[in-house]
Amino acid sequence: MSQAYQAPDFEWAQSQIEQYREIFPRYGLYAETLRRLLEQAAKKHAPLAIVQARPKAIASFAEKIQRKREKYRDPVHQFTDLCGGRVITHTPDEVRAMCDFIEKNFIIDWDNSIDVSQRLKPTEFGYRSVHYIVQFKPGIFPNAMVSQEIPEAVFGLKAEVQVRTILEHAWADFNHRLVYKSPFPIPTKWQREFAGLAAMLERADTDFAAIETGFRAYVTNYGTYMSPEQMRNEIALLELVMACDPDNVELAHRVGKLAIAMGDWPKAIALFSRYVDTGYQPVLRDLGIALCKLHNAAPDSPPYQQGQRYLEQASAPAYRDSDALASLASTWKQTDPDRARDLYRQAFEANPKDPYALGQYLEHEIAHQHDVHLATMLRPVIEDAIERCRERAEVGVDLPWAFYNIGKFCLLLGRPHDSLRAYIKAVQLTTDDWMVATSLQSLERLAVVGGKLPGLTWAHRFLLLVRASRFNVASARQQLAALASPGGAPIRGPVALVAGGCDASEEALLQSYRTLLVNAFAGFTGTIISGGTRAGVAGLTGDVQ
């Protein structure tokens, strides 16, 4: 139903316009200050963001006061959007980072601020954006991140700051021009089409964010696409660039990550230490990791404890980074298991989609509670984590750990055969014994509920066999020897394993393999191991004798 027509009140309007014209320069100064400040913050939280700010034009003010005069009788003092700022980011994660910055550093008028996405019903799609009504907070700026001075003239003024992704902005800008400012009701057909476009763009935002997350993981997983020689050349190239821009902490972090990928902990530590005072969270996190890795054998040593302090800074509430929290937790596993368990819980809560954080949280909670019910409760989350691990493995990221995680997750879901297949694949990609040893520790931690996890013994003995045979670990050989049947004769090598089915319905097909199998082992001297039945492939193997 259209609104009743109201005749213009020219005298009142002229008074409001003149008042606004007088203070317009203050809002112009406010907009310029706000733009510069948000640009500096975006360099850290959303480097490619588009930042805009401007005062409301006098003509726009004149039109709006006429349309809103039933609600606002003193708009020059009641309007909260006489200065407008906008931050247009690439991803929803950058939206959240900028929103967090604004909430911590400005006075927020919460009664007039809205997260538009929260007012949409589950079945609705539409304009998704965060709108803050803000004022500058005295004593905050300038600071370590933002060098912008705040003029006295702008304190006390309010501005509306919108934060949204570039796709949300495209939809909102189009909708604002054609729908919001339209003097007539929009036909239902076009409303549906606008909603459909919003749904498509929302899905696109989600997909872009997922691709970016995976791409970042791939880019920093240098060993996936670079040989050691290529990594050394890349370090040399980036160090040459750093000489031209020594204050570029992000560039320094890239060099440090390359050093970590090559296992050069001293180089990574020396480089990261030069940038500690910047407060750059990735540097604090990776410096902490490097110090604890290098001094892992001495957890009571000052360097190791300093590494823990850096990790504590990197996982502080301002960041809540699951990677930093999980890395900090791992430094306490041997000396304070309860603290490690609590930190793994925090890492999972910070990012439930992080497979490593989820796996460690489940492992330590199940071991503590002596019960696997938590895995049952989180089955959908675990299934999602398995899929994420597979996606990472497909592009060569996080190997072999993606498969070690899948092995553990499948055990927790009661899928022993899938678990063993994942562990086999993980071992194929393993380059060092410590990787197998770490995974064995996880299985040994879960041994308290071993009877409730079918396949745990298979996986444990398989990894022991790998350590004993491939990496020649004496302690693993001793553990395997203790498992041997008492009184049995030593197995004579070489050893062949013959596996296959024993389904009676396939007996005719299985018998066709008999001659092939007997001929294959003609003249063989050694040991053949197969199943214990007289049927199927195991029975055929018995005929070989």
XYZ file of C-alpha atoms in Angstrom:
545
model
C 0.000 0.000 0.000
C 1.473 3.361 -1.028
C 2.121 6.061 1.548
C -0.158 9.083 1.742
C 1.263 12.093 -0.034
C 2.654 14.811 2.237
C 3.146 18.364 1.046
C 6.723 19.629 1.412
C 7.510 21.768 4.459
C 9.848 24.228 2.760
C 10.608 26.360 5.792
C 11.544 23.418 7.999
C 13.571 21.798 5.190
C 15.472 25.004 4.447
C 16.409 25.331 8.123
C 17.732 21.750 8.243
C 19.669 22.153 4.987
C 21.362 25.346 6.198
C 22.356 23.672 9.475
C 23.833 20.746 7.558
C 25.639 23.070 5.138
C 27.400 24.684 8.118
C 28.725 21.394 9.519
C 29.345 19.758 6.124
C 33.118 20.572 6.183
C 33.449 18.666 9.485
C 31.883 15.604 7.886
C 34.187 16.004 4.892
C 37.167 15.937 7.269
C 35.607 12.961 9.074
C 35.270 11.023 5.794
C 38.863 11.660 4.755
C 40.193 10.646 8.182
C 38.030 7.525 8.244
C 39.134 6.493 4.741
C 42.828 6.770 5.537
C 42.416 4.903 8.802
C 40.436 2.020 7.267
C 42.940 1.761 4.398
C 45.782 1.248 6.877
C 43.815 -1.400 8.785
C 42.899 -3.155 5.542
C 46.587 -3.514 4.616
C 46.795 -6.121 7.369
C 43.315 -7.650 7.438
C 42.190 -7.398 3.795
C 45.120 -6.291 1.611
C 43.177 -5.995 -1.646
C 40.055 -4.406 -0.172
C 38.408 -1.361 -1.711
C 37.994 1.369 0.920
C 35.680 4.335 0.380
C 34.360 7.129 2.585
C 32.471 10.339 1.862
C 30.082 12.783 3.521
C 26.450 12.703 2.488
C 25.975 15.208 -0.312
C 23.843 18.215 0.565
C 21.392 17.348 -2.227
C 21.059 13.771 -0.911
C 20.477 15.132 2.581
C 17.781 17.491 1.256
C 15.935 14.649 -0.492
C 16.200 12.210 2.417
C 14.857 14.610 5.043
C 11.707 15.091 2.977
C 11.144 11.339 2.589
C 11.889 10.603 6.273
C 10.373 13.653 7.978
C 7.648 11.659 9.716
C 10.348 9.677 11.538
C 13.027 12.378 11.977
C 12.027 15.906 13.010
C 15.632 17.012 13.607
C 17.567 14.934 11.012
C 20.718 17.044 11.087
C 21.206 15.765 14.639
C 19.362 12.423 14.329
C 20.766 10.960 11.090
C 23.635 8.532 11.752
C 24.840 8.273 8.151
C 25.906 11.830 7.359
C 29.336 10.295 6.836
C 29.510 6.912 5.142
C 32.432 4.492 4.921
C 32.667 1.222 3.043
C 35.137 -1.663 3.081
C 34.705 -4.098 0.187
C 36.718 -7.276 0.733
C 37.369 -10.357 -1.363
C 36.270 -13.029 1.112
C 33.924 -13.497 4.095
C 36.991 -14.169 6.283
C 38.288 -10.691 5.476
C 34.861 -9.266 6.333
C 35.099 -10.891 9.769
C 38.658 -9.605 10.283
C 37.696 -6.012 9.435
C 34.559 -6.239 11.593
C 36.689 -7.426 14.495
C 39.028 -4.441 14.007
C 36.126 -1.973 13.941
C 34.447 -3.430 17.018
C 37.663 -3.270 19.039
C 38.741 0.226 18.024
C 35.577 2.314 17.662
C 32.629 3.304 19.803
C 29.732 1.303 18.330
C 26.114 2.443 18.437
C 24.760 -1.098 18.688
C 21.118 -0.041 18.676
C 21.517 1.313 15.156
C 24.133 -1.139 13.856
C 23.024 -4.289 12.058
C 24.333 -7.479 10.521
C 21.907 -7.747 7.637
C 22.660 -11.438 7.089
C 21.236 -12.192 10.546
C 17.811 -10.777 9.735
C 17.360 -12.993 6.681
C 15.222 -16.079 7.237
C 16.808 -19.501 6.522
C 14.912 -19.703 3.235
C 15.710 -16.133 2.168
C 18.571 -14.743 0.158
C 19.337 -11.098 -0.215
C 21.543 -8.199 0.730
C 24.174 -9.463 3.166
C 26.333 -6.822 4.815
C 27.419 -5.538 8.206
C 26.519 -1.917 9.002
C 28.153 -0.191 11.962
C 27.304 3.234 13.330
C 30.634 4.360 14.754
C 32.413 7.175 16.513
C 36.112 7.639 17.014
C 37.262 6.453 20.420
C 39.640 8.861 22.187
C 43.128 7.575 22.928
C 43.100 4.723 20.386
C 44.715 6.214 17.287
C 47.457 6.511 16.238
C 48.834 3.117 17.298
C 51.227 0.404 16.091
C 48.956 -0.555 13.201
C 47.420 2.787 12.252
C 49.436 6.018 12.108
C 46.448 8.238 11.303
C 45.937 11.201 13.648
C 42.308 11.970 14.589
C 41.417 15.706 14.364
C 39.569 17.121 17.359
C 36.816 18.429 15.068
C 35.525 14.933 14.233
C 35.157 13.534 17.751
C 31.500 13.097 18.630
C 30.341 12.757 15.007
C 28.831 9.483 13.819
C 29.421 7.590 10.594
C 27.956 4.478 9.012
C 30.567 1.927 7.987
C 29.529 -0.977 5.752
C 31.653 -4.115 5.434
C 30.884 -6.679 2.748
C 32.466 -8.842 0.068
C 32.905 -7.698 -3.499
C 30.124 -10.011 -4.679
C 27.768 -8.762 -1.975
C 28.657 -5.233 -3.037
C 27.858 -5.945 -6.683
C 24.396 -7.218 -5.745
C 23.752 -4.461 -3.198
C 24.827 -1.667 -5.530
C 22.623 -2.939 -8.347
C 19.699 -3.535 -5.988
C 20.114 -0.120 -4.339
C 19.929 1.767 -7.625
C 17.000 -0.171 -9.096
C 14.967 -1.253 -6.075
C 15.719 0.781 -2.967
C 15.535 4.139 -4.757
C 12.592 3.130 -6.922
C 9.517 5.371 -6.504
C 7.198 2.432 -7.271
C 6.721 -1.129 -5.891
C 8.908 -3.737 -7.635
C 6.954 -6.542 -9.378
C 7.130 -9.929 -7.622
C 8.805 -11.543 -10.645
C 11.790 -9.198 -10.377
C 11.939 -9.599 -6.593
C 12.299 -13.374 -7.096
C 15.010 -12.835 -9.692
C 16.931 -10.535 -7.345
C 16.677 -13.164 -4.598
C 17.900 -15.853 -7.000
C 20.925 -13.776 -7.931
C 21.661 -13.224 -4.246
C 21.610 -16.987 -3.662
C 24.028 -17.574 -6.555
C 26.415 -14.903 -5.309
C 26.276 -16.217 -1.745
C 27.308 -19.656 -2.993
C 30.025 -18.086 -5.143
C 31.379 -16.230 -2.083
C 31.593 -19.527 -0.197
C 33.314 -21.274 -3.102
C 35.822 -18.436 -3.594
C 36.656 -18.549 0.133
C 37.227 -22.318 0.015
C 39.468 -22.034 -3.037
C 41.475 -19.207 -1.456
C 41.969 -21.183 1.764
C 43.199 -24.184 -0.193
C 45.402 -22.034 -2.410
C 47.068 -20.382 0.584
C 47.781 -23.792 2.071
C 49.236 -24.939 -1.247
C 51.397 -21.830 -1.720
C 53.036 -22.211 1.696
C 53.480 -25.978 1.238
C 56.610 -25.369 -0.784
C 57.766 -28.985 -0.760
C 54.716 -29.887 -2.838
C 55.881 -28.102 -5.968
C 59.532 -27.198 -5.338
C 62.659 -29.307 -5.135
C 65.260 -28.427 -2.454
C 67.336 -26.695 -5.133
C 64.337 -24.649 -6.288
C 63.616 -23.646 -2.691
C 67.213 -22.504 -2.218
C 66.974 -20.445 -5.412
C 63.664 -18.956 -4.267
C 65.199 -17.952 -0.931
C 68.099 -16.267 -2.723
C 65.696 -14.380 -4.994
C 63.454 -13.208 -2.151
C 66.434 -12.161 -0.020
C 67.537 -9.939 -2.898
C 64.068 -8.355 -2.920
C 64.167 -7.979 0.884
C 67.348 -5.935 0.598
C 65.250 -3.336 -1.247
C 62.373 -3.534 1.220
C 63.791 -4.660 4.605
C 60.645 -3.671 6.538
C 58.366 -5.954 4.506
C 57.345 -8.461 7.177
C 55.149 -10.512 4.835
C 58.081 -11.005 2.463
C 60.311 -12.006 5.388
C 57.678 -14.499 6.478
C 57.735 -16.141 3.041
C 61.508 -16.593 3.284
C 61.156 -18.023 6.790
C 58.509 -20.500 5.651
C 60.860 -21.677 2.908
C 63.577 -22.216 5.505
C 61.124 -24.259 7.596
C 60.178 -26.338 4.542
C 63.867 -27.187 4.155
C 64.221 -28.023 7.857
C 66.624 -25.123 8.392
C 65.307 -24.160 11.836
C 68.266 -21.884 12.781
C 67.810 -19.783 9.623
C 64.046 -19.498 10.211
C 64.612 -18.472 13.831
C 67.236 -15.864 12.947
C 64.981 -14.339 10.288
C 61.732 -14.337 12.268
C 63.455 -12.901 15.348
C 64.182 -9.683 13.436
C 60.433 -9.059 13.017
C 59.065 -10.009 16.439
C 58.370 -6.401 17.391
C 56.010 -5.978 14.427
C 53.460 -8.162 16.221
C 52.723 -9.923 12.900
C 50.865 -13.024 14.033
C 52.231 -15.516 11.436
C 55.793 -14.555 12.408
C 55.084 -15.056 16.120
C 53.452 -18.428 15.411
C 56.170 -19.805 13.145
C 59.002 -18.470 15.323
C 57.438 -20.293 18.271
C 57.140 -23.486 16.233
C 60.745 -23.236 15.007
C 62.183 -22.685 18.501
C 60.254 -25.613 19.968
C 61.196 -27.912 17.063
C 64.891 -27.064 17.298
C 64.961 -27.541 21.090
C 62.448 -30.379 21.294
C 64.825 -32.564 23.280
C 65.020 -29.980 26.082
C 61.478 -28.758 26.942
C 62.810 -27.114 30.128
C 65.344 -25.011 28.231
C 64.901 -21.212 27.907
C 64.698 -21.295 24.059
C 61.940 -23.924 24.142
C 59.988 -21.965 26.745
C 60.455 -18.763 24.729
C 58.968 -20.602 21.753
C 55.956 -21.485 23.884
C 55.547 -17.823 24.863
C 55.551 -16.770 21.208
C 52.909 -19.378 20.464
C 50.840 -18.057 23.377
C 51.008 -14.560 21.872
C 50.102 -15.897 18.419
C 47.069 -17.758 19.794
C 45.809 -14.937 22.044
C 42.080 -14.071 21.916
C 42.784 -11.345 19.366
C 43.733 -14.074 16.861
C 42.283 -17.409 18.068
C 44.298 -19.137 15.367
C 43.679 -22.888 15.460
C 47.105 -23.648 13.980
C 48.883 -21.644 16.686
C 46.733 -23.191 19.431
C 47.327 -26.729 18.175
C 51.072 -26.064 17.819
C 51.164 -24.733 21.377
C 49.265 -27.799 22.576
C 51.820 -30.117 20.963
C 54.596 -28.488 23.006
C 52.867 -29.600 26.224
C 51.970 -33.188 25.267
C 54.880 -34.791 27.070
C 55.154 -32.518 30.123
C 51.546 -31.463 30.820
C 48.954 -33.671 29.050
C 45.989 -31.915 30.695
C 47.111 -28.538 29.413
C 47.704 -30.008 25.970
C 44.201 -31.489 25.957
C 42.638 -28.152 26.900
C 44.579 -26.321 24.191
C 43.557 -28.871 21.562
C 39.944 -28.295 22.599
C 40.429 -24.553 22.130
C 42.016 -25.150 18.708
C 39.019 -27.231 17.646
C 36.584 -24.592 18.904
C 38.516 -21.866 17.064
C 38.209 -23.780 13.783
C 36.115 -26.992 13.791
C 36.988 -27.464 10.115
C 40.733 -27.856 10.749
C 41.405 -31.629 10.406
C 44.541 -31.540 12.552
C 42.850 -29.672 15.398
C 39.848 -32.017 15.215
C 42.006 -35.157 15.198
C 44.089 -34.089 18.165
C 41.046 -32.931 20.126
C 39.271 -36.268 19.580
C 42.371 -38.298 20.352
C 43.143 -36.577 23.651
C 39.523 -36.355 24.844
C 38.841 -40.036 24.065
C 42.045 -41.086 25.817
C 41.114 -38.948 28.826
C 37.502 -40.159 29.057
C 38.259 -43.793 28.090
C 35.199 -43.613 25.858
C 34.572 -43.173 22.129
C 31.128 -41.542 22.410
C 32.580 -38.166 21.370
C 33.480 -39.585 17.956
C 29.894 -40.780 17.545
C 28.549 -37.345 18.436
C 30.889 -35.628 15.980
C 30.459 -38.126 13.121
C 29.287 -35.469 10.591
C 32.244 -33.249 11.504
C 34.647 -36.185 11.116
C 33.157 -37.144 7.746
C 33.638 -33.561 6.598
C 37.236 -33.614 7.833
C 37.947 -36.791 5.839
C 36.683 -35.067 2.713
C 38.849 -32.023 3.436
C 41.888 -34.263 3.856
C 41.150 -35.938 0.529
C 40.807 -32.547 -1.180
C 44.161 -31.461 0.236
C 45.801 -34.709 -0.830
C 44.478 -34.295 -4.384
C 46.489 -31.092 -4.798
C 49.522 -32.374 -2.908
C 48.971 -30.338 0.263
C 49.704 -31.584 3.784
C 51.231 -34.882 2.740
C 51.595 -37.458 4.200
C 49.601 -36.049 7.147
C 46.340 -35.858 5.211
C 46.402 -39.664 4.895
C 47.544 -40.232 8.476
C 44.560 -38.126 9.588
C 42.195 -40.084 7.339
C 43.534 -43.300 8.875
C 42.777 -42.084 12.386
C 39.365 -40.663 11.464
C 38.286 -43.913 9.784
C 39.324 -45.845 12.901
C 37.150 -43.565 15.032
C 34.210 -44.117 12.665
C 34.543 -47.918 12.837
C 35.879 -48.363 9.290
C 39.034 -50.479 9.823
C 39.654 -51.428 6.192
C 39.436 -47.808 5.014
C 41.728 -46.867 7.896
C 44.393 -49.400 6.958
C 44.282 -48.308 3.307
C 44.853 -44.698 4.377
C 47.794 -45.666 6.606
C 49.339 -47.641 3.737
C 49.062 -44.611 1.460
C 50.516 -42.387 4.183
C 53.514 -44.701 4.568
C 54.121 -44.646 0.806
C 54.523 -40.859 1.060
C 56.512 -40.874 4.315
C 60.122 -39.700 4.116
C 61.284 -39.977 7.718
C 60.790 -42.278 10.702
C 59.569 -39.476 13.003
C 56.396 -39.240 10.912
C 55.580 -42.899 11.559
C 56.609 -42.600 15.205
C 54.283 -39.619 15.709
C 51.345 -41.531 14.235
C 52.156 -44.551 16.378
C 51.987 -42.365 19.479
C 48.454 -41.361 18.484
C 47.398 -45.003 18.188
C 49.047 -45.867 21.504
C 47.150 -43.000 23.134
C 43.894 -44.493 21.806
C 44.816 -47.980 23.060
C 42.814 -47.324 26.264
C 39.667 -47.844 24.151
C 41.238 -50.340 21.759
C 38.431 -52.881 22.136
C 35.950 -50.290 20.894
C 37.988 -49.384 17.809
C 38.099 -52.300 15.337
C 41.291 -52.207 13.320
C 43.383 -50.342 15.900
C 45.632 -53.376 16.364
C 46.046 -53.764 12.587
C 47.134 -50.174 12.168
C 49.453 -50.289 15.193
C 51.232 -53.466 14.062
C 51.480 -52.205 10.484
C 53.230 -48.998 11.562
C 55.522 -51.003 13.869
C 56.430 -53.190 10.897
C 57.234 -50.086 8.830
C 59.533 -48.692 11.511
C 61.267 -52.053 11.924
C 61.728 -52.926 8.256
C 61.973 -49.616 6.407
C 63.665 -47.454 9.020
C 65.479 -50.227 10.915
C 64.348 -49.033 14.362
C 65.613 -51.503 16.980
C 62.817 -50.794 19.505
C 60.185 -51.537 16.835
C 61.872 -54.863 16.015
C 61.831 -55.768 19.691
C 58.122 -54.946 19.993
C 57.329 -57.102 16.968
C 59.454 -59.955 18.307
C 57.431 -59.872 21.534
C 54.259 -60.385 19.484
C 55.506 -63.574 17.809
C 53.760 -66.842 18.669
C 55.750 -68.637 21.385
C 57.698 -71.701 20.255
C 57.314 -70.962 16.569
C 60.183 -71.582 14.178
C 61.798 -68.500 12.645
C 60.273 -67.445 9.344
C 62.633 -68.154 6.467
C 62.862 -65.505 3.784
C 62.023 -64.428 1.240
C 58.389 -63.980 2.305
C 55.384 -63.781 -0.058
C 51.895 -62.757 1.015
C 48.986 -64.183 -0.968
C 45.593 -62.607 -0.362
C 42.220 -63.201 -1.989
C 38.606 -64.176 -1.501
C 36.993 -67.398 -0.380
C 33.367 -66.864 -1.417
C 31.814 -70.209 -2.344
C 29.845 -68.589 -5.179
C 33.148 -67.761 -6.885
C 34.681 -71.227 -6.421
C 34.749 -72.044 -10.139
C 36.598 -68.817 -10.898
C 39.003 -69.329 -8.000
C 39.877 -72.848 -9.179
C 40.920 -71.391 -12.534
C 43.737 -69.648 -10.659
C 45.174 -72.933 -9.312
C 47.539 -73.737 -12.191
C 48.607 -70.086 -12.422
C 49.455 -69.974 -8.718
C 51.314 -73.305 -8.682
C 53.395 -72.334 -11.717
C 54.145 -68.896 -10.245
C 55.779 -70.473 -7.179
C 57.570 -73.295 -8.993
C 61.060 -73.512 -7.554
C 60.292 -70.934 -4.832
C 62.272 -71.336 -1.603
C 61.041 -69.303 1.333
C 57.793 -68.677 3.187
C 54.305 -68.085 1.815
C 51.738 -66.522 4.129
C 48.018 -66.651 3.338
C 44.670 -67.153 5.066
C 43.821 -69.977 7.413
C 40.914 -71.528 5.493
C 40.809 -74.479 3.096
C 38.560 -72.586 0.706
C 39.253 -69.964 -1.905
C 42.659 -68.410 -2.466
C 43.943 -69.586 0.940
C 43.090 -73.189 -0.032
C 44.850 -72.794 -3.391
C 47.921 -71.473 -1.587
C 47.941 -74.655 0.495
C 48.096 -76.667 -2.761
C 51.337 -74.866 -3.663
C 53.076 -76.641 -0.798
